[in-house]
Short mmCIF file of C-alpha atoms and ligand atoms in Angstrom, two decimals:
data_model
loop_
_atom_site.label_atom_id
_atom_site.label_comp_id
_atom_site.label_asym_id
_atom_site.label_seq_id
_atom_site.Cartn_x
_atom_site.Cartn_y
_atom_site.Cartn_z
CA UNK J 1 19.99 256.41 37.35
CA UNK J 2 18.78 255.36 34.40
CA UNK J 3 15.73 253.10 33.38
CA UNK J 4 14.18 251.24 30.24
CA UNK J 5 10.61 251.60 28.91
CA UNK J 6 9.21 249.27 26.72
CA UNK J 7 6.23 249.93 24.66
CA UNK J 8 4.09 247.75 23.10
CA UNK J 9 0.83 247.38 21.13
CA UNK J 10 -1.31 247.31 18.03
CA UNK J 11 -0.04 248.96 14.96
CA UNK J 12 -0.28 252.49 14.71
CA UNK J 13 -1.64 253.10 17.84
CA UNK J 14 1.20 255.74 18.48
CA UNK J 15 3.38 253.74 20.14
CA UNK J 16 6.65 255.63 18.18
CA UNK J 17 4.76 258.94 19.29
CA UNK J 18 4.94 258.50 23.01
CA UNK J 19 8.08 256.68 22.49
CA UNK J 20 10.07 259.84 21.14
CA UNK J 21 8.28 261.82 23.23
CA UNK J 22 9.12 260.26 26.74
CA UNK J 23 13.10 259.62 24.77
CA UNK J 24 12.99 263.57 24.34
CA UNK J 25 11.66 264.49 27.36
CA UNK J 26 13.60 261.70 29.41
CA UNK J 27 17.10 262.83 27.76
CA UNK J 28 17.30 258.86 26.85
CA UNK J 29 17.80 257.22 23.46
CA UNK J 30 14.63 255.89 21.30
CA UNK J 31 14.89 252.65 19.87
CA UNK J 32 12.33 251.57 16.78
CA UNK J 33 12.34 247.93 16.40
CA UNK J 34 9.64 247.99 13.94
CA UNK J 35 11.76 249.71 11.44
CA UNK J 36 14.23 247.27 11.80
CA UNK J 37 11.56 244.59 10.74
CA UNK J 38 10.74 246.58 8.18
CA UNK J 39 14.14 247.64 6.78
CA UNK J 40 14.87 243.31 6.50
CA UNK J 41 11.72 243.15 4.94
CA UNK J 42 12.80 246.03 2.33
CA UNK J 43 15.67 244.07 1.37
CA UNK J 44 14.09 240.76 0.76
CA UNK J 45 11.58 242.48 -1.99
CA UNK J 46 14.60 244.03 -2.94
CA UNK J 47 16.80 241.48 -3.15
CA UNK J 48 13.92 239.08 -4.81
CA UNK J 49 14.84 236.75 -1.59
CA UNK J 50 12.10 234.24 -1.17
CA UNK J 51 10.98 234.81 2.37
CA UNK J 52 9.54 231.35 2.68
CA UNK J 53 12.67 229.43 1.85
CA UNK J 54 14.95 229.42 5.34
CA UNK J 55 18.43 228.77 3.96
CA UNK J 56 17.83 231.90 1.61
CA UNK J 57 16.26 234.18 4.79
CA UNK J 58 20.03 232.49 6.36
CA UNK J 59 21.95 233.47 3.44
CA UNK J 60 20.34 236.98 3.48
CA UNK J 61 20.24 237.84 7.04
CA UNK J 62 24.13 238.36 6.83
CA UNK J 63 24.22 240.68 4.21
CA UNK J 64 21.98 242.98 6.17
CA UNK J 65 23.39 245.79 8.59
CA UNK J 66 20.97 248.21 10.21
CA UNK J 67 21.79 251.29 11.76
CA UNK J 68 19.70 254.54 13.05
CA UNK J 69 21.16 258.36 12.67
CA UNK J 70 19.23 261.33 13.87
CA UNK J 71 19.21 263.87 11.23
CA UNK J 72 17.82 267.34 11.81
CA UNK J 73 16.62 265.65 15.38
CA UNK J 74 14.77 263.43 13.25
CA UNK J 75 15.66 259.63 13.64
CA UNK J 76 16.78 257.82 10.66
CA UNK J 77 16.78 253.90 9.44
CA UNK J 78 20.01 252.87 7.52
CA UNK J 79 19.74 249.49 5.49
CA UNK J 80 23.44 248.60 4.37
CA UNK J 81 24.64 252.53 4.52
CA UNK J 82 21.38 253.68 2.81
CA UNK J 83 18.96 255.81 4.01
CA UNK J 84 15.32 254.06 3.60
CA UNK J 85 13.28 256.04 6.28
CA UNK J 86 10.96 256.64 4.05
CA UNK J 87 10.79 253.84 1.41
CA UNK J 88 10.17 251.62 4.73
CA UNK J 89 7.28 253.16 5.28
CA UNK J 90 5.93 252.56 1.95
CA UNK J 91 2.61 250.05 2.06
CA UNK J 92 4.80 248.04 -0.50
CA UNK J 93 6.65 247.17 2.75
CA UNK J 94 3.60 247.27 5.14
CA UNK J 95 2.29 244.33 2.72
CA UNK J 96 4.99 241.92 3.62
CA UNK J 97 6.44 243.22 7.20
CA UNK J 98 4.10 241.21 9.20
CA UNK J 99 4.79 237.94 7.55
CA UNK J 100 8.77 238.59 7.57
CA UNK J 101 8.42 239.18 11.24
CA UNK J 102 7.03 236.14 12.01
CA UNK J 103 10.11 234.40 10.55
CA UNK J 104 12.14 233.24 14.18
CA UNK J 105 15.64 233.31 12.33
CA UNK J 106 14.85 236.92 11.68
CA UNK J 107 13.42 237.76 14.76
CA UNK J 108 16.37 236.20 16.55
CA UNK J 109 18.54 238.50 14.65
CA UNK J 110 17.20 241.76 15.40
CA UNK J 111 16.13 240.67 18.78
CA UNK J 112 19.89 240.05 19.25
CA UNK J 113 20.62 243.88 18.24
CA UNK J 114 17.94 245.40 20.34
CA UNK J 115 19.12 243.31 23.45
CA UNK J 116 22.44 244.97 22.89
CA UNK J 117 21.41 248.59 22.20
CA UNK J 118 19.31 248.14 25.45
CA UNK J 119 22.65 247.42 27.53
CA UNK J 120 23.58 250.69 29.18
CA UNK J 121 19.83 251.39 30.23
CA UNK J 122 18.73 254.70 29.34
CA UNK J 123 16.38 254.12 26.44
CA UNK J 124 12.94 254.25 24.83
CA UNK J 125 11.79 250.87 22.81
CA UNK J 126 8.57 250.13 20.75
CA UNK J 127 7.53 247.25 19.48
CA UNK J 128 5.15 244.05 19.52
CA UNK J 129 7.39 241.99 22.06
CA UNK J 130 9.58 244.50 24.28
CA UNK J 131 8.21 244.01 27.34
CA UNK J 132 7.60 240.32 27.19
CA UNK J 133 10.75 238.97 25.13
CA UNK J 134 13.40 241.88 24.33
CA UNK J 135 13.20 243.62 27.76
CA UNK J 136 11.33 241.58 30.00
CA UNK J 137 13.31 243.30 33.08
CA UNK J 138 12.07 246.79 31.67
CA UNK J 139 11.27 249.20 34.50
CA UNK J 140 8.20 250.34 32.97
CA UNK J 141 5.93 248.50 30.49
CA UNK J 142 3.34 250.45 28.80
CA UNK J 143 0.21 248.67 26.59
CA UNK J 144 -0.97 251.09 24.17
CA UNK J 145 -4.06 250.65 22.35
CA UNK J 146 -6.72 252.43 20.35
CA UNK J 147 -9.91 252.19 18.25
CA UNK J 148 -9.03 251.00 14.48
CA UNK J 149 -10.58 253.78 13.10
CA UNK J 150 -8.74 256.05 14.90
CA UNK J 151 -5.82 254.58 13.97
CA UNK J 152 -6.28 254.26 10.52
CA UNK J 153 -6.85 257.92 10.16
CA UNK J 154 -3.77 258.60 12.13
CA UNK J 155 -1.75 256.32 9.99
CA UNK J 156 -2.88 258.02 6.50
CA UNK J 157 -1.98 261.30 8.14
CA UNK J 158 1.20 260.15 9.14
CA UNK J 159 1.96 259.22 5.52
CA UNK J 160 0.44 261.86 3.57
CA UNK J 161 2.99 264.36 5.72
CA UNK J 162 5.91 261.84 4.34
CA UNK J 163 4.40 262.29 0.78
CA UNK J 164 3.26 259.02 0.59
CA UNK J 165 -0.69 259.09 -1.12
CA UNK J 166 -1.91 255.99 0.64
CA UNK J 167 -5.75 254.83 0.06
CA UNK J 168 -7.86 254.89 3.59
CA UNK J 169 -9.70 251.44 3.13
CA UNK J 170 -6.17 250.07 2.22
CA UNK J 171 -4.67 251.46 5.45
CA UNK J 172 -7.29 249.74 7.63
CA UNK J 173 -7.57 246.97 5.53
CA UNK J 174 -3.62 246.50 6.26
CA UNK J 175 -3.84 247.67 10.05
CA UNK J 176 -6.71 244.84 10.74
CA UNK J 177 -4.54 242.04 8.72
CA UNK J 178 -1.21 242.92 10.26
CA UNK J 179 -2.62 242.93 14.30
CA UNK J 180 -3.93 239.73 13.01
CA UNK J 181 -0.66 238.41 11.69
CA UNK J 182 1.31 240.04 14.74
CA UNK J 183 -1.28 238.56 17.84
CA UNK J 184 -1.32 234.87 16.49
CA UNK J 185 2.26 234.11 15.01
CA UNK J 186 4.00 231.31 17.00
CA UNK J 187 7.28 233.27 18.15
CA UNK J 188 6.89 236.32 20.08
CA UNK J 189 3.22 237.53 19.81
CA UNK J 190 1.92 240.14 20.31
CA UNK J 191 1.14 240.48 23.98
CA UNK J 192 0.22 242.65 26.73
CA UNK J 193 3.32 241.32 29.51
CA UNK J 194 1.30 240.52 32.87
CA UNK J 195 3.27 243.56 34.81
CA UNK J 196 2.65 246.27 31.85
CA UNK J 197 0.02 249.67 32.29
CA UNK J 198 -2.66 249.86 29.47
CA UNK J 199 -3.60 252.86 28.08
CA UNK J 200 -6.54 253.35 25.75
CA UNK J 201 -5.24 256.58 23.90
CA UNK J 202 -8.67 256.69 21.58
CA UNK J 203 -9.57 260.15 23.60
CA UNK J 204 -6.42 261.16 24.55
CA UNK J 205 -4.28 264.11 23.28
CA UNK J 206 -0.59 263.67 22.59
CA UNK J 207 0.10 265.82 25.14
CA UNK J 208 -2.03 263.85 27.67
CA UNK J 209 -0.99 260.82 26.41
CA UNK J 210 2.81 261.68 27.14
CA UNK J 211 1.84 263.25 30.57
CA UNK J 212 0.38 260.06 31.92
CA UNK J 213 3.25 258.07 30.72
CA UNK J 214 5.91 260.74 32.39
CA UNK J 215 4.54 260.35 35.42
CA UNK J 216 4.60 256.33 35.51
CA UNK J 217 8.55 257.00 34.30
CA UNK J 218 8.82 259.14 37.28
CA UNK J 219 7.12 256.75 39.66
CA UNK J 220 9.64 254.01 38.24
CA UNK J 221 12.54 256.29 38.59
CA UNK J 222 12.09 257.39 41.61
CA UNK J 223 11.62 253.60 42.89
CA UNK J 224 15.05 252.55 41.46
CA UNK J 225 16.24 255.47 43.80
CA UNK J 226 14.41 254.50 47.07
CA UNK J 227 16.09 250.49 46.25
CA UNK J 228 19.46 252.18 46.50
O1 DC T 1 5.73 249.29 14.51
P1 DC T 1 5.63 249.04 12.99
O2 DC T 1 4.24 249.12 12.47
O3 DC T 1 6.59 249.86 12.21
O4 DC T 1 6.10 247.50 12.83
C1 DC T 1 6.09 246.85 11.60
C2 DC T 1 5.88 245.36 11.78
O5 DC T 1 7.02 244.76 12.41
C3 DC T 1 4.68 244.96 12.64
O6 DC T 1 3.55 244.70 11.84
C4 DC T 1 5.15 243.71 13.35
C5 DC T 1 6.63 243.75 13.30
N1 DC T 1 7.26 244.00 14.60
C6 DC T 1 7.51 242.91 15.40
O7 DC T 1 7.15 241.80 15.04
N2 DC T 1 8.17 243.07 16.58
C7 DC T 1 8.55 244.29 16.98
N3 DC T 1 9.20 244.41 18.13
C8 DC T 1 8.28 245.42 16.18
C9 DC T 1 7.61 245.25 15.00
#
């Protein structure tokens, strides 16, 4: 018996923390949607592919395959074959992911993937729109949130273990715009789904954090037992 969380919420509010974490501890796979987002957004600077045009976005949507790989237990993005984990996380992407997601063709796209990654049950998703539009049948729906400073000093953390020097201000500056961006776009915004659990993770450990979620997952499981 196997269930699906979603996870949604502001950006870098640790969403892809307590996802992995509940994916590791659950035995289930982890599925990053935002990297996906981001690795389409990668090629389009890439590619010079003017995001505003939609026959181009078309055009470029089908040269673009995304796969993950976990290396050394570490989950990795693949953007035609390539390995862009990090260059995806570059600001040079976080500058432009929020606008690129807001495009429907692409959204419809990746949506499409997640929808069929979900299938056999069994995973882990975060995102901006899991519980609402990709997985709207998910067992358990989590809300994460947490204050934007907080977050901001999480994110350039985060980055500075990856290598990548990123300026604070920048960071928050980025964070503010993109929750922004994400909350009021016309397709898919970002929104707590009426049946999901907030959790306010400003005070909260990791550890706690990922205890309180385990044992909603093992409220849900065990209520997909007792309907059998
Ligand atoms: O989770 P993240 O910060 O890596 O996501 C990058 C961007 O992708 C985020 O600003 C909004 C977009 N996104 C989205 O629109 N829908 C998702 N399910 C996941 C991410």
């Amino acid at each position: 018996m196997s269930i699906i969380i979603a996870i949604d919420g502001h950006s870098s509010c640790g969403k892809s923390t307590l996802a992995k974490g509940l994916a590791r501890a659950l035995h289930y796979a982890y599925l990053d949607t935002g990297a996906m987002y981001r690795a389409v957004t990668l090629y389009f600077l890439d590619h010079q592919i003017n995001y505003h045009d939609p026959a181009a976005v078309e055009e470029a949507l089908k040269q673009i395959n995304i796969h993950f790989e976990r290396i050394d237990g570490k989950n990795h993005t693949f953007l035609n074959g390539q390995d862009v984990e990090r260059e995806i996380r570059e600001m040079r992407v976080s500058g432009h992911v929020s606008p690129v997601s807001a495009i429907s063709t692409v959204r419809r796209a990746m949506v499409a993937q997640q929808k069929a990654m979900g299938r056999r049950r069994g995973i882990v998703a975060d995102g901006r729109d899991i519980g609402t539009v990709v997985f709207p049948d998910a067992e358990l729906k989590i809300f994460l949130t947490a204050d934007v400073d907080v977050r901001t000093s999480r994110r350039h953390l985060e980055l500075a273990a990856k290598g990548i020097d990123a300026d604070w201000d920048e960071i928050r500056r980025n964070l503010i715009e993109r929750d922004r961006i994400d909350s009021s776009r016309a397709d898919s915004p970002l929104r707590q789904a009426d049946d999901a659990v907030v959790i306010d993770n400003t005070l909260l450990s990791e550890e706690e954090q990922l205890e309180k979620a385990l044992q909603l997952a093992q409220e849900r499981l065990e209520l997909q037992v007792s309907k059998q």
